[in-house]
XYZ file of C-alpha atoms in Angstrom:
245
model
C -25.562 -64.280 78.137
C -26.135 -62.404 74.877
C -22.627 -60.944 75.119
C -21.160 -64.432 75.577
C -23.024 -65.769 72.534
C -21.822 -62.802 70.462
C -18.220 -63.418 71.543
C -18.429 -67.096 70.547
C -19.986 -66.136 67.207
C -17.073 -63.825 66.461
C -14.348 -66.245 67.595
C -15.498 -69.308 65.642
C -14.583 -67.908 62.179
C -11.178 -66.836 63.481
C -10.455 -70.325 64.771
C -11.584 -72.062 61.580
C -9.490 -69.736 59.403
C -6.202 -70.969 60.897
C -6.136 -74.739 60.342
C -3.340 -76.949 59.089
C -4.301 -79.757 56.785
C -1.967 -82.748 56.446
C -1.865 -85.373 53.773
C 0.073 -87.681 51.476
C 0.321 -87.839 47.671
C 0.952 -91.089 45.783
C 0.322 -92.799 42.457
C -0.335 -96.455 41.689
C 3.335 -97.301 42.290
C 4.735 -95.199 45.130
C 4.608 -91.933 47.052
C 5.120 -88.834 44.887
C 7.931 -86.676 46.223
C 8.394 -83.058 45.178
C 4.755 -82.629 44.149
C 3.614 -79.002 44.248
C 0.639 -78.325 46.536
C -1.028 -74.940 46.019
C -3.838 -73.508 48.118
C -5.365 -71.556 45.259
C -7.802 -69.763 47.544
C -5.185 -68.525 50.041
C -2.295 -68.331 47.520
C -0.060 -70.617 49.628
C 2.491 -73.060 48.207
C 4.260 -76.131 49.589
C 5.809 -79.387 48.350
C 5.633 -83.041 49.378
C 8.705 -84.526 51.064
C 10.519 -87.735 50.098
C 7.668 -89.774 51.581
C 4.993 -87.815 49.684
C 3.815 -86.110 52.882
C 2.793 -82.451 53.052
C 1.032 -79.969 55.291
C -0.451 -76.609 54.368
C -2.576 -73.905 55.945
C -6.167 -73.980 54.730
C -9.810 -73.696 55.658
C -13.099 -75.238 54.609
C -14.050 -74.544 50.965
C -10.452 -73.743 49.970
C -9.263 -75.403 46.750
C -5.968 -77.312 46.609
C -4.204 -77.784 43.269
C -1.741 -80.677 43.046
C 0.903 -80.642 40.293
C 3.680 -83.122 39.549
C 5.859 -83.939 36.537
C 4.313 -86.721 34.450
C 1.104 -86.789 36.522
C -2.280 -85.343 35.722
C -3.169 -82.172 37.622
C -5.747 -82.646 40.379
C -8.042 -80.285 42.300
C -9.396 -80.897 45.797
C -12.170 -78.766 47.310
C -11.756 -78.985 51.070
C -14.597 -79.999 53.372
C -14.541 -80.196 57.143
C -13.959 -83.967 56.944
C -10.561 -83.335 55.318
C -9.374 -81.683 58.530
C -10.430 -84.549 60.782
C -7.886 -87.004 59.330
C -4.873 -86.865 57.044
C -5.986 -86.376 53.434
C -4.884 -88.980 50.873
C -4.489 -87.836 47.255
C -3.895 -90.277 44.393
C -2.426 -88.908 41.151
C -2.751 -90.550 37.761
C 0.317 -90.889 35.595
C 0.229 -89.239 32.184
C -0.281 -91.955 29.598
C 2.394 -90.697 27.192
C 5.273 -91.850 29.372
C 8.821 -91.361 28.160
C 10.156 -94.043 25.885
C 13.639 -95.458 25.837
C 15.845 -93.552 23.416
C 18.145 -95.458 21.111
C 21.036 -93.236 20.085
C 22.815 -94.017 16.838
C 25.624 -92.426 14.856
C 26.873 -90.397 17.809
C 30.078 -88.391 17.573
C 32.843 -88.173 20.143
C 34.551 -84.922 21.098
C 36.838 -83.710 23.869
C 35.427 -80.732 25.747
C 37.873 -77.853 26.206
C 35.966 -75.249 28.261
C 38.437 -72.389 27.702
C 38.713 -72.928 23.952
C 34.945 -73.433 23.674
C 34.236 -70.156 25.504
C 36.676 -68.148 23.365
C 35.459 -69.730 20.135
C 31.808 -69.093 21.034
C 32.478 -65.420 21.676
C 34.352 -64.967 18.378
C 31.702 -66.811 16.358
C 28.990 -64.703 17.999
C 30.726 -61.542 16.797
C 31.043 -62.954 13.274
C 27.350 -63.877 13.237
C 26.377 -60.327 14.147
C 28.658 -58.756 11.513
C 27.512 -61.105 8.751
C 23.861 -60.573 9.681
C 22.986 -64.246 9.746
C 19.646 -63.095 11.127
C 17.732 -60.698 8.868
C 14.205 -59.698 7.860
C 12.105 -60.534 4.831
C 9.875 -58.373 2.674
C 7.097 -58.424 5.284
C 9.526 -57.563 8.080
C 9.272 -61.138 9.331
C 12.509 -62.564 10.783
C 14.395 -64.834 8.400
C 17.568 -66.869 8.814
C 20.506 -67.819 6.652
C 20.337 -71.393 7.916
C 23.430 -72.503 6.007
C 25.494 -69.724 7.577
C 24.153 -70.542 11.025
C 24.857 -74.247 10.560
C 28.452 -73.445 9.587
C 28.731 -71.081 12.523
C 27.624 -73.706 15.038
C 29.625 -76.399 13.284
C 32.818 -74.387 13.774
C 32.400 -74.787 17.520
C 33.232 -78.476 17.154
C 36.412 -78.165 15.087
C 39.193 -79.467 17.284
C 41.107 -81.981 15.190
C 44.203 -82.068 17.404
C 42.316 -83.440 20.430
C 41.672 -87.074 21.268
C 37.922 -87.747 21.584
C 36.765 -89.242 24.870
C 33.298 -87.794 25.566
C 30.122 -88.574 23.601
C 27.859 -85.566 23.028
C 24.313 -85.181 21.773
C 24.092 -84.418 18.039
C 21.305 -82.715 16.050
C 20.472 -86.123 14.573
C 19.960 -87.557 18.068
C 17.542 -84.735 18.895
C 15.626 -85.136 15.640
C 15.200 -88.850 16.367
C 14.103 -88.089 19.932
C 11.390 -85.605 18.972
C 10.142 -87.750 16.077
C 9.825 -91.017 18.026
C 9.218 -90.111 21.664
C 5.635 -89.791 22.889
C 6.429 -87.028 25.390
C 9.251 -85.068 23.755
C 7.364 -84.388 20.545
C 6.310 -81.545 18.243
C 3.700 -80.330 20.737
C 6.322 -80.170 23.479
C 8.604 -78.090 21.246
C 5.943 -75.551 20.275
C 3.888 -75.274 23.478
C 6.236 -76.089 26.355
C 9.514 -74.748 24.945
C 7.829 -72.213 22.612
C 10.215 -72.899 19.719
C 8.561 -71.932 16.387
C 8.666 -74.716 13.818
C 10.901 -72.797 11.334
C 13.557 -72.454 14.060
C 13.465 -75.996 15.475
C 16.329 -77.372 13.380
C 18.407 -74.373 14.384
C 17.462 -75.023 18.010
C 18.729 -78.608 17.684
C 22.001 -77.265 16.273
C 22.196 -74.828 19.182
C 21.616 -77.619 21.720
C 24.292 -79.708 20.057
C 26.708 -76.778 20.420
C 26.123 -76.833 24.192
C 27.886 -80.230 24.253
C 25.327 -82.127 26.315
C 26.467 -85.584 27.364
C 24.543 -88.171 25.363
C 23.614 -89.996 28.578
C 21.069 -87.213 29.222
C 18.825 -88.934 26.639
C 18.487 -92.051 28.789
C 15.153 -92.676 30.475
C 16.560 -92.442 33.987
C 17.828 -88.910 33.203
C 14.512 -87.565 31.895
C 14.212 -84.904 34.619
C 17.718 -83.675 33.849
C 16.773 -83.486 30.157
C 13.638 -81.456 30.951
C 15.690 -78.944 32.952
C 18.339 -78.667 30.216
C 15.713 -78.099 27.507
C 14.037 -75.348 29.520
C 17.324 -73.568 30.291
C 18.735 -73.729 26.770
C 15.425 -72.912 25.051
C 15.191 -69.681 27.073
C 18.760 -68.771 26.112
C 18.072 -69.645 22.468
C 14.954 -67.462 22.357
C 16.912 -64.534 23.804
C 19.521 -64.931 21.060
C 16.767 -64.964 18.429
C 15.170 -61.882 19.934
C 18.420 -59.925 20.059
C 19.456 -60.762 16.504
C 16.028 -60.234 14.958
C 15.996 -56.762 16.526
C 19.289 -56.009 14.823
């Protein structure tokens, strides 16, 4: 009898360590798809499906962390009751929702990928030779902003082409980050990690990537977030390389 009790005592923790918890994530409007569910205790990751449903391996006292774009992060400490029924998690939307962007004074250009690629490569070589990026008296990186502006501006010179595509301009980006409650100065410095002295140059760099102006519409906000992350990383690498030189 004692041996049987000892066997049960040893098996119970093993059984409770391998449980699957199921649940659904939603906000006050609909199910939240693509939300990231992390079991911080077990270091396990999963995502909600199109219906906001998820399942993840966990045990009692584990902590789940729920993340989603434009929702406040939430933590759930699991109790045994969470395993008896599907868990329901409600997320709160971040109050500084994206505003509609009114784009004015846009320019139209025809995108020639081959010419753009060749021109970019040549202008990059010129920038390195002319040392557009330099260092000040305290060995802090400095920029010849006029030279850089001319350099990026040369990417758009294509007078013999008929314009048919509208691209984002530096002025559009300035307006966006001055008027939008989400894409603001804090987003530039903390999320994208663009120092304030280099932000105008970053806008010029983004404009040189010839982003379609429709990316600034509210329904394309996720596409805009992805583009800003990708191009900010590339921009910071360019800064790093040139400031080293």
